[in-house]
Amino acid sequence: MRKIFTPLTVLVALMFVYAPVMIANAPYESTMGLVQKIFYFHVPAWWAMFTGVLICGIGSAMHLFRRAPAADRLAAAAGELTVLFGAIGLVTGPLWGRKAWGVWWQWDARLTMALLLELIFVGYLLVRKYGGPGSDKLGAAMAVFGMANVPFVYVSVNIWRTVHPKTSVVPTLGPGMFGAFWYSVLSFMLLFTLLLTIRFHLEQQRAELDRLYLAEEE
Amino acid sequence: MFLKVALLVLRKDFAIEVRSREILFTTLFFALSCVLVFSFAFVKEGEPLEDAASGILWIAIAFAGTLALGRTFERERYGETLRALLLAPAPRPAIYVGKLIGIVLLLVVAEALLVPLVALLFQATLFARPLLLSGLLLAGTIGFCAVGTLFAAMLVRARTRDVMLPILLYPITVPVIIAGVRGTSALLQATPDEAAATMWIALLVCFDVVFVTLALWTFEPLMTE
């Protein structure tokens, strides 16, 4: 796994360096103009966050039902990235909202639920860190329950009236925007993969170190 | 067998509670003080803020519920009886169900006190549609307690349980609070919006089904040391 770190890091760095060029060259959206450009990193950040939620939830479920410590370490890594990318989404969203809606924050269904998901995973990290012995299982339960909350996120969007642009906005993108958008998504997903593998590797090393200490004491 | 064990656990908790009445009285008094504090904040010159009643009712339920959840498992921990309970040759999910029913009943008693109190202090027409309001309260309480009972049980062994319970519980149960508050507000309008209230009850029932099932699944692996 260590072999892919360097090439992946270089690739992600290059993609992020070129991304502003792609975004600058993409055509302006007719109604929103310049502010729409935030879309190229706001949406990919949410996608990365939801990938994190999914990986964290599945890894935690595996740890809970099958007692797989490696799955738990993967879940811990994904949980941290969920909070990180969620924070990016929560910071960029209001920046756009200020221009498009005229207010920083709107108690809109999707915003509310995104904030909740962020809170749930901050809770996950807190319980892992301060839960004391057995906190890995407490965290795992929190992540599984957090993942089960995601369908309620989507249902709520359909029930409540919302001012947030619909998810169906992606297929309707103009030809020039399409390329830049998917380029951004790919960059974010690669960054997510890179961070996830590094973090997972670190957790594995820590577990190995603990095992060695215990073996030494015996 | 399953139901019998659940009822036995419930009877055990009930018998202890009848002797001391500790959790019942403390929870009721706490709920009462909560509503009083809110009424000082939200009643201006004798006029309550519009729509405040439903929110205060549900916040009081959530706060009192958190307190009761913590106390029930604290008692098990203090008497070191949780291990004995888990060692009993009985299906573990049945223990969870027994605890859940007990806490739901306790909160229903608390609600029976809270609803008239809020109606009185905030001049709210809470009794206009008693059946729909009871449906909302019951479905909401079950959803809140389904998550709460599991989390309180698994936090028994954690050192930081007092602060961890609300931290974990509130974000997960916010859908319950939203549905409860919006549903109750719909009933408090000048002409009660029955369709909206029914829709929120349906959402709460979905939440209950999903989270009770999930809790039954995860209770066994979570309580295994």
PDB file of C-alpha atoms in Angstrom, chain A residues 64-65 67 112-113 116 119-120 122-124 126-128 130-133 137-139 141-142 144-146 148-149 152 155-156 159-160, chain B residues 147 150-151 154-155 157-160 164 167-168 171-172 174-175 178 182 199-200 203 206-207 210-211 214-215 217-218 221-222 224-225:
ATOM      1  CA  LEU A  64     -19.898  -4.662  15.495  1.00  0.00           C
ATOM      2  CA  PHE A  65     -21.231  -7.913  14.023  1.00  0.00           C
ATOM      3  CA  ARG A  67     -15.446  -8.293  15.289  1.00  0.00           C
ATOM      4  CA  THR A 112     -30.216  21.172   8.507  1.00  0.00           C
ATOM      5  CA  MET A 113     -29.662  17.517   7.853  1.00  0.00           C
ATOM      6  CA  LEU A 116     -26.873  17.086  11.770  1.00  0.00           C
ATOM      7  CA  LEU A 119     -22.746  16.735  14.410  1.00  0.00           C
ATOM      8  CA  ILE A 120     -23.319  12.969  14.488  1.00  0.00           C
ATOM      9  CA  VAL A 122     -18.246  14.837  15.507  1.00  0.00           C
ATOM     10  CA  GLY A 123     -20.033  12.865  18.224  1.00  0.00           C
ATOM     11  CA  TYR A 124     -18.546   9.701  16.763  1.00  0.00           C
ATOM     12  CA  LEU A 126     -15.673  12.441  20.547  1.00  0.00           C
ATOM     13  CA  VAL A 127     -16.922   9.104  21.834  1.00  0.00           C
ATOM     14  CA  ARG A 128     -13.983   7.319  20.238  1.00  0.00           C
ATOM     15  CA  TYR A 130     -13.115  10.155  25.307  1.00  0.00           C
ATOM     16  CA  GLY A 131     -15.296   7.057  25.670  1.00  0.00           C
ATOM     17  CA  GLY A 132     -12.675   5.137  27.633  1.00  0.00           C
ATOM     18  CA  PRO A 133     -12.236   1.378  27.277  1.00  0.00           C
ATOM     19  CA  LYS A 137     -17.860  -0.294  19.932  1.00  0.00           C
ATOM     20  CA  LEU A 138     -19.692   2.775  21.200  1.00  0.00           C
ATOM     21  CA  GLY A 139     -18.364   4.681  18.212  1.00  0.00           C
ATOM     22  CA  ALA A 141     -22.931   1.965  17.129  1.00  0.00           C
ATOM     23  CA  MET A 142     -22.986   5.751  16.684  1.00  0.00           C
ATOM     24  CA  VAL A 144     -24.312   2.714  12.246  1.00  0.00           C
ATOM     25  CA  PHE A 145     -27.091   4.878  13.669  1.00  0.00           C
ATOM     26  CA  GLY A 146     -25.653   7.875  11.839  1.00  0.00           C
ATOM     27  CA  ALA A 148     -29.328   4.934   9.225  1.00  0.00           C
ATOM     28  CA  ASN A 149     -30.146   8.646   9.530  1.00  0.00           C
ATOM     29  CA  PHE A 152     -34.140  10.349   6.613  1.00  0.00           C
ATOM     30  CA  VAL A 155     -36.854  11.665   2.646  1.00  0.00           C
ATOM     31  CA  SER A 156     -36.883  14.991   4.449  1.00  0.00           C
ATOM     32  CA  ILE A 159     -41.239  16.143   2.258  1.00  0.00           C
ATOM     33  CA  TRP A 160     -40.202  19.681   3.110  1.00  0.00           C
TER      34      TRP A 160
ATOM     35  CA  VAL B 147     -32.232   5.277  20.572  1.00  0.00           C
ATOM     36  CA  LEU B 150     -29.556   1.581  23.604  1.00  0.00           C
ATOM     37  CA  PHE B 151     -27.086   4.438  24.041  1.00  0.00           C
ATOM     38  CA  MET B 154     -23.873   0.904  26.085  1.00  0.00           C
ATOM     39  CA  LEU B 155     -22.526   3.962  27.909  1.00  0.00           C
ATOM     40  CA  ARG B 157     -19.278   1.217  31.257  1.00  0.00           C
ATOM     41  CA  ALA B 158     -17.919   4.482  29.872  1.00  0.00           C
ATOM     42  CA  ARG B 159     -16.300   6.906  32.286  1.00  0.00           C
ATOM     43  CA  THR B 160     -17.744   9.995  30.578  1.00  0.00           C
ATOM     44  CA  MET B 164     -21.683  11.451  26.316  1.00  0.00           C
ATOM     45  CA  ILE B 167     -23.881  14.388  22.884  1.00  0.00           C
ATOM     46  CA  LEU B 168     -24.718  11.136  21.109  1.00  0.00           C
ATOM     47  CA  PRO B 171     -28.092  14.679  16.977  1.00  0.00           C
ATOM     48  CA  ILE B 172     -29.568  11.254  16.204  1.00  0.00           C
ATOM     49  CA  VAL B 174     -33.363  15.529  16.045  1.00  0.00           C
ATOM     50  CA  PRO B 175     -35.704  14.073  13.365  1.00  0.00           C
ATOM     51  CA  ILE B 178     -38.515  18.212  14.406  1.00  0.00           C
ATOM     52  CA  ARG B 182     -43.921  20.609  13.714  1.00  0.00           C
ATOM     53  CA  MET B 199     -47.962  13.025   7.953  1.00  0.00           C
ATOM     54  CA  TRP B 200     -45.595  13.740  10.852  1.00  0.00           C
ATOM     55  CA  LEU B 203     -42.694   9.854   9.639  1.00  0.00           C
ATOM     56  CA  CYS B 206     -41.109   5.012  10.183  1.00  0.00           C
ATOM     57  CA  PHE B 207     -38.352   6.336  12.444  1.00  0.00           C
ATOM     58  CA  VAL B 210     -36.136   1.617  11.678  1.00  0.00           C
ATOM     59  CA  PHE B 211     -34.457   2.488  14.964  1.00  0.00           C
ATOM     60  CA  LEU B 214     -31.557  -1.412  14.499  1.00  0.00           C
ATOM     61  CA  ALA B 215     -31.344  -1.265  18.298  1.00  0.00           C
ATOM     62  CA  TRP B 217     -29.844  -5.909  16.170  1.00  0.00           C
ATOM     63  CA  THR B 218     -27.010  -4.013  17.797  1.00  0.00           C
ATOM     64  CA  PRO B 221     -22.968  -7.249  20.094  1.00  0.00           C
ATOM     65  CA  LEU B 222     -22.815  -3.948  22.016  1.00  0.00           C
ATOM     66  CA  THR B 224     -20.913  -8.308  24.882  1.00  0.00           C
ATOM     67  CA  GLU B 225     -17.637  -7.530  26.586  1.00  0.00           C
TER      68      GLU B 225
END
